[in-house]
Coordinates of C-alpha atoms and ligand atoms in Angstrom, one line a residue:
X1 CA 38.0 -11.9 0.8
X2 CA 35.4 -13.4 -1.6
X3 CA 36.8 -13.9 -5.4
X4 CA 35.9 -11.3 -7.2
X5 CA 32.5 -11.4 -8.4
X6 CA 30.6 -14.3 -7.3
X7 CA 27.5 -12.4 -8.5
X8 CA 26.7 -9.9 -11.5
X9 CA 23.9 -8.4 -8.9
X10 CA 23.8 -9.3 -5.3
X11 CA 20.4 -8.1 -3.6
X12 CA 19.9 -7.2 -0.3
X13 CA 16.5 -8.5 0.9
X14 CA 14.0 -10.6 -0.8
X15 CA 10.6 -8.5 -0.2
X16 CA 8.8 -6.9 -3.4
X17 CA 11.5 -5.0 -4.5
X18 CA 14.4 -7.6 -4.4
X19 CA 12.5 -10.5 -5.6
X20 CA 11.2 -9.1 -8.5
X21 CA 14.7 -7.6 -9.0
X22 CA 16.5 -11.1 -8.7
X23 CA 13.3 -12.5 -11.1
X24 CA 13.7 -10.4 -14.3
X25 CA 18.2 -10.1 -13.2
X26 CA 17.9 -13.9 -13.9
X27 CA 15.6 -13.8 -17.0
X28 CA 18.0 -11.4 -18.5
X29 CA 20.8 -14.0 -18.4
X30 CA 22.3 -12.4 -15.1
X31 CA 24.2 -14.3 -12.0
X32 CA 22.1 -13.6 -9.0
X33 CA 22.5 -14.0 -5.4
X34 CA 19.6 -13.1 -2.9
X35 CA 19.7 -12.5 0.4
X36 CA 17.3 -12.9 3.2
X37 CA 17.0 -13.5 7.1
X38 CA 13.5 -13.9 7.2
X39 CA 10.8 -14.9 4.5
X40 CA 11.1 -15.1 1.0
X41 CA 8.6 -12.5 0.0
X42 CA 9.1 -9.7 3.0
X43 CA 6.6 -8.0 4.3
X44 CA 4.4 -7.5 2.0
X45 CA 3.7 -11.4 1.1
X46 CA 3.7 -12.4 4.5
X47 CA 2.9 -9.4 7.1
X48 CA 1.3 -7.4 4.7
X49 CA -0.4 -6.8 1.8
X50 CA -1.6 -10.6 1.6
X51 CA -2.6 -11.6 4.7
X52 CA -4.2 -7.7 5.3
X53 CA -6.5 -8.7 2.2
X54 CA -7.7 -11.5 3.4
X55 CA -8.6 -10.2 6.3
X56 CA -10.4 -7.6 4.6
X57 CA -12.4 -10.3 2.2
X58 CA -13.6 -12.2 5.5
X59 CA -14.5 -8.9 6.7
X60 CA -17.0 -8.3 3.8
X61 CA -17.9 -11.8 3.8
X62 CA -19.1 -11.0 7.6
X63 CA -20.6 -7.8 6.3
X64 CA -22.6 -9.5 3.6
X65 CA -24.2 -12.0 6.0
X66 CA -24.9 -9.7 8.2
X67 CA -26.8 -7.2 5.5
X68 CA -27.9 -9.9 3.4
X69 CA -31.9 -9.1 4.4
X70 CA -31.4 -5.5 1.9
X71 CA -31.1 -8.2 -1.0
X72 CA -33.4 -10.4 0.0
X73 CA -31.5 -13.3 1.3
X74 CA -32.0 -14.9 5.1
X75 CA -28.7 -15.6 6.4
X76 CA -27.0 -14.4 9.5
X77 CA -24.0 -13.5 11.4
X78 CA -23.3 -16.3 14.2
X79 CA -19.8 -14.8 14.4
X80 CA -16.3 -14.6 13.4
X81 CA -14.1 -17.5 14.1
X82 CA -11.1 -16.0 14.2
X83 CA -9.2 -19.5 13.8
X84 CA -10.5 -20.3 10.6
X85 CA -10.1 -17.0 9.3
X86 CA -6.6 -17.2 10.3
X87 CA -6.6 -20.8 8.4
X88 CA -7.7 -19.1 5.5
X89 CA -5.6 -16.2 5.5
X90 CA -2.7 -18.2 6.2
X91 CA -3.7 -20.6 3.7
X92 CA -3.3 -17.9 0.8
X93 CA 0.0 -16.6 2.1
X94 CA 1.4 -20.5 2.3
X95 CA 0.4 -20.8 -1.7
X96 CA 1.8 -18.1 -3.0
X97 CA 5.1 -18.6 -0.7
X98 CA 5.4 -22.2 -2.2
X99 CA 4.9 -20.6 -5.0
X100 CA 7.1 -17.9 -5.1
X101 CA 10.1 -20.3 -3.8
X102 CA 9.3 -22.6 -6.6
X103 CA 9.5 -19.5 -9.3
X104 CA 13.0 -19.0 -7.6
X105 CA 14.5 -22.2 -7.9
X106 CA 13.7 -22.7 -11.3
X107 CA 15.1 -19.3 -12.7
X108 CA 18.8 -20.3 -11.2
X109 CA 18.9 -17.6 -8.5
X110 CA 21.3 -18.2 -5.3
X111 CA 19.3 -17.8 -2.3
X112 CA 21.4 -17.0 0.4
X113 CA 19.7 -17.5 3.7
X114 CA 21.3 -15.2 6.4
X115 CA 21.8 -11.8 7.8
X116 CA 23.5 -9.5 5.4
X117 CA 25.7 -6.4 5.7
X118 CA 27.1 -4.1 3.0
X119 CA 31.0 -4.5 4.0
X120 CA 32.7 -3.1 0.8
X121 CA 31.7 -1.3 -2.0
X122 CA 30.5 -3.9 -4.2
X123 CA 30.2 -6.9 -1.2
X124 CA 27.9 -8.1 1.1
X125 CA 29.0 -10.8 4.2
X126 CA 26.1 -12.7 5.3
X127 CA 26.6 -14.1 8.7
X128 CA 30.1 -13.4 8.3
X129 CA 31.0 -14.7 4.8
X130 CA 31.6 -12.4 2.1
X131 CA 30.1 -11.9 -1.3
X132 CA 31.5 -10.3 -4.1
X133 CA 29.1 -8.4 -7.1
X134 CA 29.3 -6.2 -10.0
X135 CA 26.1 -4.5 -8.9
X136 CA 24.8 -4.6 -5.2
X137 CA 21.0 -3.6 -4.5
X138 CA 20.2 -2.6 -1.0
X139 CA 16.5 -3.9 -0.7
X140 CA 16.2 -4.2 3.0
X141 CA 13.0 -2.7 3.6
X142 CA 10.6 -1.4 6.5
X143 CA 9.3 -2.3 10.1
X144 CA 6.5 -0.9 11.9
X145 CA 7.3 2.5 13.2
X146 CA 6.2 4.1 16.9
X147 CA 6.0 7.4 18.4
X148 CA 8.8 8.5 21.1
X149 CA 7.4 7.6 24.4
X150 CA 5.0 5.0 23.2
X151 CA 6.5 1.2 23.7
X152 CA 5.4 -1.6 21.9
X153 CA 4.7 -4.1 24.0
X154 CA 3.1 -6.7 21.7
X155 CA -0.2 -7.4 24.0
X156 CA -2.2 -4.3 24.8
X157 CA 0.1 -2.0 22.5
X158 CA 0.2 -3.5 18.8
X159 CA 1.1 -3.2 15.5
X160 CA 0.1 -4.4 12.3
X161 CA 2.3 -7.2 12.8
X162 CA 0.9 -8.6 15.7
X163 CA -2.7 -7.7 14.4
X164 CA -2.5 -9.8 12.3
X165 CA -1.9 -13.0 14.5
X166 CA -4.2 -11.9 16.9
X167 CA -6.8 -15.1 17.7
X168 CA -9.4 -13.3 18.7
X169 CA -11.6 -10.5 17.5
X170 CA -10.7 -7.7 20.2
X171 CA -13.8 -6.1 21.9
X172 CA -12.4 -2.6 21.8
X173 CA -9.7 -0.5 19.9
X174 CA -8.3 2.2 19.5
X175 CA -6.3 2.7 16.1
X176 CA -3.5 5.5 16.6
X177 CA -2.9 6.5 12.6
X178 CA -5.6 7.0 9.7
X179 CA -3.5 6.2 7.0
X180 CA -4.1 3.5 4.8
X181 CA -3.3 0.8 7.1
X182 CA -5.0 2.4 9.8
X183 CA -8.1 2.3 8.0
X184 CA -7.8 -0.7 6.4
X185 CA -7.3 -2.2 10.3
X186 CA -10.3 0.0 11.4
X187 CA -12.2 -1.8 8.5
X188 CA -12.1 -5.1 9.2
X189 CA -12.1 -5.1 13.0
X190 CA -15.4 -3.3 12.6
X191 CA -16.7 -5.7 10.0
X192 CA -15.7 -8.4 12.7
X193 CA -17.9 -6.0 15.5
X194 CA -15.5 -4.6 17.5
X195 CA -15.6 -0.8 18.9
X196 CA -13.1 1.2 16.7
X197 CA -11.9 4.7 17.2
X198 CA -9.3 6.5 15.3
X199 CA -6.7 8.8 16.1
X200 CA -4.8 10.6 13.2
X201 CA -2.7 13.8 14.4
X202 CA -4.1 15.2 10.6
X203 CA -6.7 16.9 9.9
X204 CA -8.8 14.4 7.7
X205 CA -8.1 10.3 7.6
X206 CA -5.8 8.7 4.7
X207 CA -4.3 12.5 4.2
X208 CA -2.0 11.7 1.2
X209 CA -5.9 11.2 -1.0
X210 CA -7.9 14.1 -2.4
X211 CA -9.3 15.9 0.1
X212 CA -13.3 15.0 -1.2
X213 CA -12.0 11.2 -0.7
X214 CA -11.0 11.6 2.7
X215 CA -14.5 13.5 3.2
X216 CA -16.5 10.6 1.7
X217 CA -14.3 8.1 3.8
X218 CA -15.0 9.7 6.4
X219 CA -18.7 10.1 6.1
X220 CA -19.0 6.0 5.4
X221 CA -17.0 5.3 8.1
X222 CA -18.9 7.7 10.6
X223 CA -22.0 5.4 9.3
X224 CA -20.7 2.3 9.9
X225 CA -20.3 3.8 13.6
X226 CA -16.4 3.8 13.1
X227 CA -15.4 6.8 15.6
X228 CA -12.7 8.8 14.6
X229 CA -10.9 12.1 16.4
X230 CA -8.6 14.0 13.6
X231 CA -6.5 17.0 13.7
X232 CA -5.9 15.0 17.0
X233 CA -2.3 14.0 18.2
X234 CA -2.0 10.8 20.6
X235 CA -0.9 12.0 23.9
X236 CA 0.0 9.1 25.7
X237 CA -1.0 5.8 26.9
X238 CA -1.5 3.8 30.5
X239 CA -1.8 -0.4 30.5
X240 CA -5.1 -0.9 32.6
X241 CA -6.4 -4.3 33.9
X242 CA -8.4 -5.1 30.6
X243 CA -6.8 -3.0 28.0
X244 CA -5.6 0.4 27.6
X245 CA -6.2 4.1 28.2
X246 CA -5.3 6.6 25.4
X247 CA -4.9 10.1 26.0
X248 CA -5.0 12.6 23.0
X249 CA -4.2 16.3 22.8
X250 CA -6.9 18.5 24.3
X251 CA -7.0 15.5 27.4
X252 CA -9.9 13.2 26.0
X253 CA -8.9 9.3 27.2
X254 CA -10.6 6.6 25.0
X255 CA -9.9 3.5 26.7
X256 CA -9.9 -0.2 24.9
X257 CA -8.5 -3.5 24.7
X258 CA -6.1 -2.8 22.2
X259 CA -3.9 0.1 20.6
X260 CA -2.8 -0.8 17.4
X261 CA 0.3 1.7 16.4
X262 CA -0.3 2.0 12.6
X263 CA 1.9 5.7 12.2
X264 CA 4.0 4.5 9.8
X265 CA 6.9 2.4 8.2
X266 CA 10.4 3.1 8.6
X267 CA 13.4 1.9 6.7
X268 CA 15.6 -1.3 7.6
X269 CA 18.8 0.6 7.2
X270 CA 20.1 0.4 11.0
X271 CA 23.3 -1.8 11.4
X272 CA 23.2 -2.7 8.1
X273 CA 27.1 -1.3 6.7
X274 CA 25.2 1.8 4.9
X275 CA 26.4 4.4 6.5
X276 CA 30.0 3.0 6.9
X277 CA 30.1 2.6 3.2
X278 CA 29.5 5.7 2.7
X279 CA 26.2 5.4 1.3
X280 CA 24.1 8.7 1.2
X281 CA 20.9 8.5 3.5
X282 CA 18.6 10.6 5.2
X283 CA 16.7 10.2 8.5
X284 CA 17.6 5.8 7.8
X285 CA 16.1 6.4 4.1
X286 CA 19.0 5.5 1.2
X287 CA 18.6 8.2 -1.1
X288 CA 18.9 7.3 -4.5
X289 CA 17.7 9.0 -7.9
X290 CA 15.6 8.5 -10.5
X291 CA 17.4 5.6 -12.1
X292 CA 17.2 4.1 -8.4
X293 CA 20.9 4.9 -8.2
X294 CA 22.5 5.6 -4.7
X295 CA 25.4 7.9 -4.5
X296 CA 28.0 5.0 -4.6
X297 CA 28.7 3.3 -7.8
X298 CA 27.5 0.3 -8.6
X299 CA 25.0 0.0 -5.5
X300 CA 21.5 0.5 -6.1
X301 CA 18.7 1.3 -4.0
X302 CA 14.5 -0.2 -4.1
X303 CA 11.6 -0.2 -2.2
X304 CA 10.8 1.3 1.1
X305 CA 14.1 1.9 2.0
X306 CA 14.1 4.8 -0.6
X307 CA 11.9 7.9 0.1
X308 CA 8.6 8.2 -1.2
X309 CA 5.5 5.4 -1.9
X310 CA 5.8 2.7 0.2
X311 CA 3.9 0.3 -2.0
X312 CA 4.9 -3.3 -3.2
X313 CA 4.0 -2.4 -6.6
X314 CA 6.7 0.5 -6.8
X315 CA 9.1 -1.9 -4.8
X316 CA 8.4 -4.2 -8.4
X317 CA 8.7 -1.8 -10.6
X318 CA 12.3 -0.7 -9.1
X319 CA 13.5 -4.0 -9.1
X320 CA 12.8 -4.7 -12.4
X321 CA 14.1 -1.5 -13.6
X322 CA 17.2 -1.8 -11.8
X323 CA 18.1 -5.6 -13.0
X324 CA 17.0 -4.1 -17.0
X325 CA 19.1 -1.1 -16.2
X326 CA 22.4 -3.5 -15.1
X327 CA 21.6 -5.5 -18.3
X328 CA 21.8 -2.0 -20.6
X329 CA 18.3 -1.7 -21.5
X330 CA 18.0 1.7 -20.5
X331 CA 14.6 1.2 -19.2
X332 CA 12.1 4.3 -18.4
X333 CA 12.2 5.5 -14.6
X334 CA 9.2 5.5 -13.1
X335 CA 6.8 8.8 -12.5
X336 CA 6.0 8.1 -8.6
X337 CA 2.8 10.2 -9.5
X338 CA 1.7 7.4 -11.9
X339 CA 2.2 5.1 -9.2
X340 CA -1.8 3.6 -8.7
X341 CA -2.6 3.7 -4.7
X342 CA -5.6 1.8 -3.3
X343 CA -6.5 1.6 0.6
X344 CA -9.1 -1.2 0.4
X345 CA -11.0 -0.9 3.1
X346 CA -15.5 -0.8 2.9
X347 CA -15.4 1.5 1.0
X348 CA -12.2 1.3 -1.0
X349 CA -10.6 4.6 -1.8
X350 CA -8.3 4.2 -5.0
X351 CA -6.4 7.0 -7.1
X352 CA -3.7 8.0 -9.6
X353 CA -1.9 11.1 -10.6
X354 CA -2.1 14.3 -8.7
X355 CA -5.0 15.3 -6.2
X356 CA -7.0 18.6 -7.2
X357 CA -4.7 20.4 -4.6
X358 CA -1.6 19.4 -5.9
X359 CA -2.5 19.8 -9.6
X360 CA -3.7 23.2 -8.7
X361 CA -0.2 24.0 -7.3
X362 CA 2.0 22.6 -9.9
X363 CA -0.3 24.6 -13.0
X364 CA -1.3 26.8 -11.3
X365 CA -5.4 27.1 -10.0
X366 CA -6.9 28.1 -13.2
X367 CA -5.4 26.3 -15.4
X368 CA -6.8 23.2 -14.3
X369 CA -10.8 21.7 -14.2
X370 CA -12.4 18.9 -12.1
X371 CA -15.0 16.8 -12.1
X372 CA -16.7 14.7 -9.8
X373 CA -19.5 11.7 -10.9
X374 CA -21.7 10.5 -8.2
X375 CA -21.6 6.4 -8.1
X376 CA -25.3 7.0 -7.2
X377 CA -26.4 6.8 -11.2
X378 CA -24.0 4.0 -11.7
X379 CA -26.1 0.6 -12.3
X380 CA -24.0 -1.6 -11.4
X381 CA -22.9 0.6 -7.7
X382 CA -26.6 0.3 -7.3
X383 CA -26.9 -3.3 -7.3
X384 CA -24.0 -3.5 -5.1
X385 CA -25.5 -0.8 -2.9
X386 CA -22.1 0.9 -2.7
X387 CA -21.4 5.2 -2.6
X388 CA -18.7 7.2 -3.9
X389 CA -17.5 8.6 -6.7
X390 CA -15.3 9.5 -9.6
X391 CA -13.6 12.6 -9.7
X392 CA -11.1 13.9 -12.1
X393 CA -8.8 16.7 -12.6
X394 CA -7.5 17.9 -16.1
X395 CA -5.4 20.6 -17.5
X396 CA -7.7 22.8 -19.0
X397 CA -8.0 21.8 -22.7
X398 CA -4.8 19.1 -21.5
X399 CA -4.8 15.5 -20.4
X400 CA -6.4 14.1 -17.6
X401 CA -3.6 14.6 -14.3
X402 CA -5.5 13.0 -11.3
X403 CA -8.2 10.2 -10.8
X404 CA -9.9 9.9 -7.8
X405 CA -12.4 7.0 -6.7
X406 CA -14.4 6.3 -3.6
X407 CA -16.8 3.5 -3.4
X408 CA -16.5 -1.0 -2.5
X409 CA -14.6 -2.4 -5.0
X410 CA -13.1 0.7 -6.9
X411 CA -10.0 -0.8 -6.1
X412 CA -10.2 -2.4 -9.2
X413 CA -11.0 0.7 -11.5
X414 CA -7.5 1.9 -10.7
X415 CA -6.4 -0.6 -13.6
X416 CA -7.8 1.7 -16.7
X417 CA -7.4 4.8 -14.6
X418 CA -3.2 4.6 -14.4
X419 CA -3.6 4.5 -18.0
X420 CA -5.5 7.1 -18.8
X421 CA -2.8 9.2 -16.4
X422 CA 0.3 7.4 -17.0
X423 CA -0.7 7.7 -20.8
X424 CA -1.5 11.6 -20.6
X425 CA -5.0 10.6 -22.1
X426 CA -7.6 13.4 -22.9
X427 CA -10.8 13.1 -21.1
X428 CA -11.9 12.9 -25.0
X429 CA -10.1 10.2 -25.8
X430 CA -11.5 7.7 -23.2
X431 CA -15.0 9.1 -24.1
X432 CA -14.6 7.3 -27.3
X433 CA -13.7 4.1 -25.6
X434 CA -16.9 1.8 -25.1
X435 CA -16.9 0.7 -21.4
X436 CA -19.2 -2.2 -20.8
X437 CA -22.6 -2.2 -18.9
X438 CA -23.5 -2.8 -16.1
X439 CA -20.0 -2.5 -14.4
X440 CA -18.2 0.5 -12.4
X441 CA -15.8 1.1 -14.9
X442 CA -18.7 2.7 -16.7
X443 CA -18.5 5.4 -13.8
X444 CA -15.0 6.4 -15.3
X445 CA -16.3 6.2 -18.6
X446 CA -19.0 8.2 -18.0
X447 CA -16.9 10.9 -16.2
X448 CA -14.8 11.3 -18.7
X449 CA -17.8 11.7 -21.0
X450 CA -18.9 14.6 -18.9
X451 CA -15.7 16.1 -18.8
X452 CA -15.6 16.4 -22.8
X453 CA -18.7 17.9 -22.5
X454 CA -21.2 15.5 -23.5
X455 CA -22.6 13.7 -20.7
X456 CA -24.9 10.9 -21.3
X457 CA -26.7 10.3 -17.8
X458 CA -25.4 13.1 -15.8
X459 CA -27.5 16.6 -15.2
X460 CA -25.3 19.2 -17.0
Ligands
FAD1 P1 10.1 -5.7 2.4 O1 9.0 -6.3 1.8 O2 10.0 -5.2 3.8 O3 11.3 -6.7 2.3 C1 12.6 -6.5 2.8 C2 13.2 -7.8 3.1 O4 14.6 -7.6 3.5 C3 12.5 -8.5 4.3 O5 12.1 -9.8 3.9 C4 13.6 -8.6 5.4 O6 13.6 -9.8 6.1 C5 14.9 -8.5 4.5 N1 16.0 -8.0 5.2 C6 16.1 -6.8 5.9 N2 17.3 -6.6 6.4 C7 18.0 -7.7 6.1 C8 19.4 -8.2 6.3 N3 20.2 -7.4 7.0 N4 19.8 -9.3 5.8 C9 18.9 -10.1 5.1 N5 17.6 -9.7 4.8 C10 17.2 -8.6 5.3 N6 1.7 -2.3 -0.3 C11 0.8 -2.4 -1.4 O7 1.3 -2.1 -2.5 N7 -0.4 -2.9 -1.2 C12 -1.0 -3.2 0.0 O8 -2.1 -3.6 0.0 C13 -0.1 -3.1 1.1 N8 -0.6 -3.5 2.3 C14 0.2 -3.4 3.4 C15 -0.3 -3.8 4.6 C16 0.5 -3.7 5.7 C17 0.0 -4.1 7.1 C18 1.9 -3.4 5.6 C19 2.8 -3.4 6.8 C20 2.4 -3.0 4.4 C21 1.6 -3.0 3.3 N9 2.0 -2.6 2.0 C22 1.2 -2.7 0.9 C23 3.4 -2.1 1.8 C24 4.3 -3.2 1.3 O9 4.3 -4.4 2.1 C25 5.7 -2.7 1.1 O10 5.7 -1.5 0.4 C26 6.7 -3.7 0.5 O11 6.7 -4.9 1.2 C27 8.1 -3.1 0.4 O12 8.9 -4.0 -0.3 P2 10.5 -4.0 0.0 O13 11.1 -5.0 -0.9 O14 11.0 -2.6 0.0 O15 10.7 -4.4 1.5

């Protein structure tokens, strides 16, 4: 047995959510041990949101070269040398990595390097030797889910993991999920000039968004010859000589090099002591509540381990409430709702708050309004040549409770719109706010100018 308390809050995994726990534990004067088997930084840094970016920049690097005669500019697309894309991509990763290890050591935290397990209530062994805490936080994570019946095999049938250190740009493939990293995947290989089919078992791709942004998705996509088959569910799949053969429901086969499995995450609880601690869980998720709180004492829960947004930036968020929450500064949970989401693919689809549907469920259809702004009279969409637009959703004569945004780079307009939500703002109070020209934020500006009822550009 380890002497009592070697740590005041001993985290289980170092990804988003346990790093940033173990950061702001350590700012507020706390002893903290971290523990990790693989990468400081976890998925996201490393297998995830990082490298999946760069990808996605090459990819509209490649796309601007190759459309660069619509602004007047000779250049063209020799091709995509995978190599140096993976140079840069893996460049980016490295920096932030040194950088993120550097951030560690000099805040005082204990990284423990090593495979944990929860063996008591307040301890964790790691390869075998016990730690002792006051708090434990069970940040362990997600992996790459599959379908029953469909093996992984790492070659032919792939997830984003190996996608991501593939060294070539496959001819063919066929993406079995239209979720956000589905898409995102389906974005870039395309951008890179490979054959791309989707297969979501939903009716419409990236199902969690409005249902006019999956329709506006779906209609870029369909134009950048992206095929897609929703409402469709994958069947099964045969290895051929030069790739794979995919059946889905209704018996179509769409054969390609590659299958990338992109149906999900699921949580890194297996084996871990959970369950023999008697933590509460459901399906492998911890459950904890809205203070991140699992049902044992003392033992807290962040990130995708706990049902709901898996999303680094909620993993952050978590972690730091949790360490200010230990220290006693009753910190404010989080509203999940608030929680910005961007899938940032060409175009980008971005929102906060509550889609129409939902907002019309939870007050009820009439007591809500929407409006939608076409990008098309936004200057600054023009120069970029980018479509979409910006729709909001109200309470009638209440604050705005959904923002919704289609369009290249509205990734970035999710910034101003979380406030507006996560600071219950009136569509007439962010008319009043001057929004500078030429950019897209003017979109959401103007929007919300429209939906006080004074519209400066639009036809109403
Ligand atoms: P993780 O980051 O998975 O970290 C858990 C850590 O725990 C890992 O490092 C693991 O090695 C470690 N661990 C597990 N078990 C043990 C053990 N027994 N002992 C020691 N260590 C252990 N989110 C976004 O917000 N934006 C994006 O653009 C985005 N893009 C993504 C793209 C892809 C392809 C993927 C796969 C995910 C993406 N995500 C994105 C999601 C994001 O990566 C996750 O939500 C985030 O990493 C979750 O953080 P976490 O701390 O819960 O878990």
């Amino acid at each position: 047995m380890a002497d009592v308390s070697d740590f005041d809050v001993l985290i289980l995994g170092a990804g988003s959510g346990g790093y940033a726990c173990a950061l702001r534990a350590a700012q507020l004067g706390l002893r903290v041990g971290l523990v990790e088997k693989g990468n400081l930084g976890g998925t996201c840094l490393h297998v995830g949101c990082i490298p999946t970016k760069a990808l996605l920049h090459a990819a509209e690097v490649a796309d601007s070269a190759r459309e660069s005669e619509q602004f007047g500019v000779r250049a063209s697309l020799e091709g995509i040398d995978m190599a140096g894309v993976n140079a840069y991509k893996d460049g980016v990763v490295q920096r932030l990595f040194k950088g993120l290890t550097g951030l560690m050591k000099s805040r005082g935290i204990t990284f423990i390097e090593g495979t944990g397990r929860l063996t008591g209530p307040c301890e964790v062994s790691v390869d075998g030797t016990p730690y002792a805490a006051d708090h434990v936080v069970l940040a362990s994570g997600s992996y790459p889910r599959s379908l029953p019946g469909l093996d992984i095999d790492g070659e032919r049938v792939i997830t984003s993991e190996e996608a991501l250190r593939l060294d070539r740009v496959p001819a063919s493939v066929v993406v079995l999920g239209g979720g956000v990293i589905g898409c995102e995947f389906a974005s870039v290989w395309r951008s890179f000039g490979a054959e791309v089919t989707i297969v979501e078992a939903l009716p419409r791709l990236v199902p969690l968004e409005d249902e006019a942004s999956s329709k506006a998705l779906e209609r870029a996509f369909r134009k950048r010859g992206i095929g897609f088959r929703t409402g469709t569910p994958f069947q099964s799949v045969k290895t051929t000589d030069d790739g794979v053969a995919v059946t889905v429901e209704g018996g179509e086969v769409l054969e390609a090099e590659l299958l990338l499995v992109a149906v999900g995450r699921g949580p890194a609880t297996d084996g871990l002591g959970y369950d023999e601690q008697g933590v509460a869980m459901d399906r492998g998720f911890v459950l904890a509540d809205e203070r991140c709180r699992t049902n044992l004492e003392n033992v807290w829960a962040v990130g995708d381990i706990v049902p709901g947004l898996q999303l680094a930036h909620r993993g952050f968020q978590q972690g730091i409430f949790v360490a200010e929450e230990i220290a006693g500064l009753s910190p404010t949970p989080l509203d999940e709702a608030g929680i910005p989401r961007v899938t940032y693919s060409h175009p980008e689809v971005a929102s906060v708050g509550l889609t129409e549907a939902e907002a019309g469920e939870t007050y009820g259809a009439d007591a809500i309004e929407s409006l939608t702004l076409d990008l098309g009279g936004n200057g600054k969409s023009q120069i970029l040549k980018t479509q979409g637009f910006v729709k909001l959703v109200r309470r009638k004569d209440g604050p705005v409770v959904g923002v919704h945004l289609v369009g290249d780079r509205v990734g970035e307009l999710v910034g101003e719109a979380q406030l507006i939500y996560n600071w219950e703002g009136y569509p007439e109070d962010v008319a009043s706010l001057v929004h500078a020209h030429p950019t897209q934020n003017e979109a959401l500006g103007e929007a919300h100018l429209a939906l006080a009822g004074k519209p400066l550009h639009s036809h109403s």
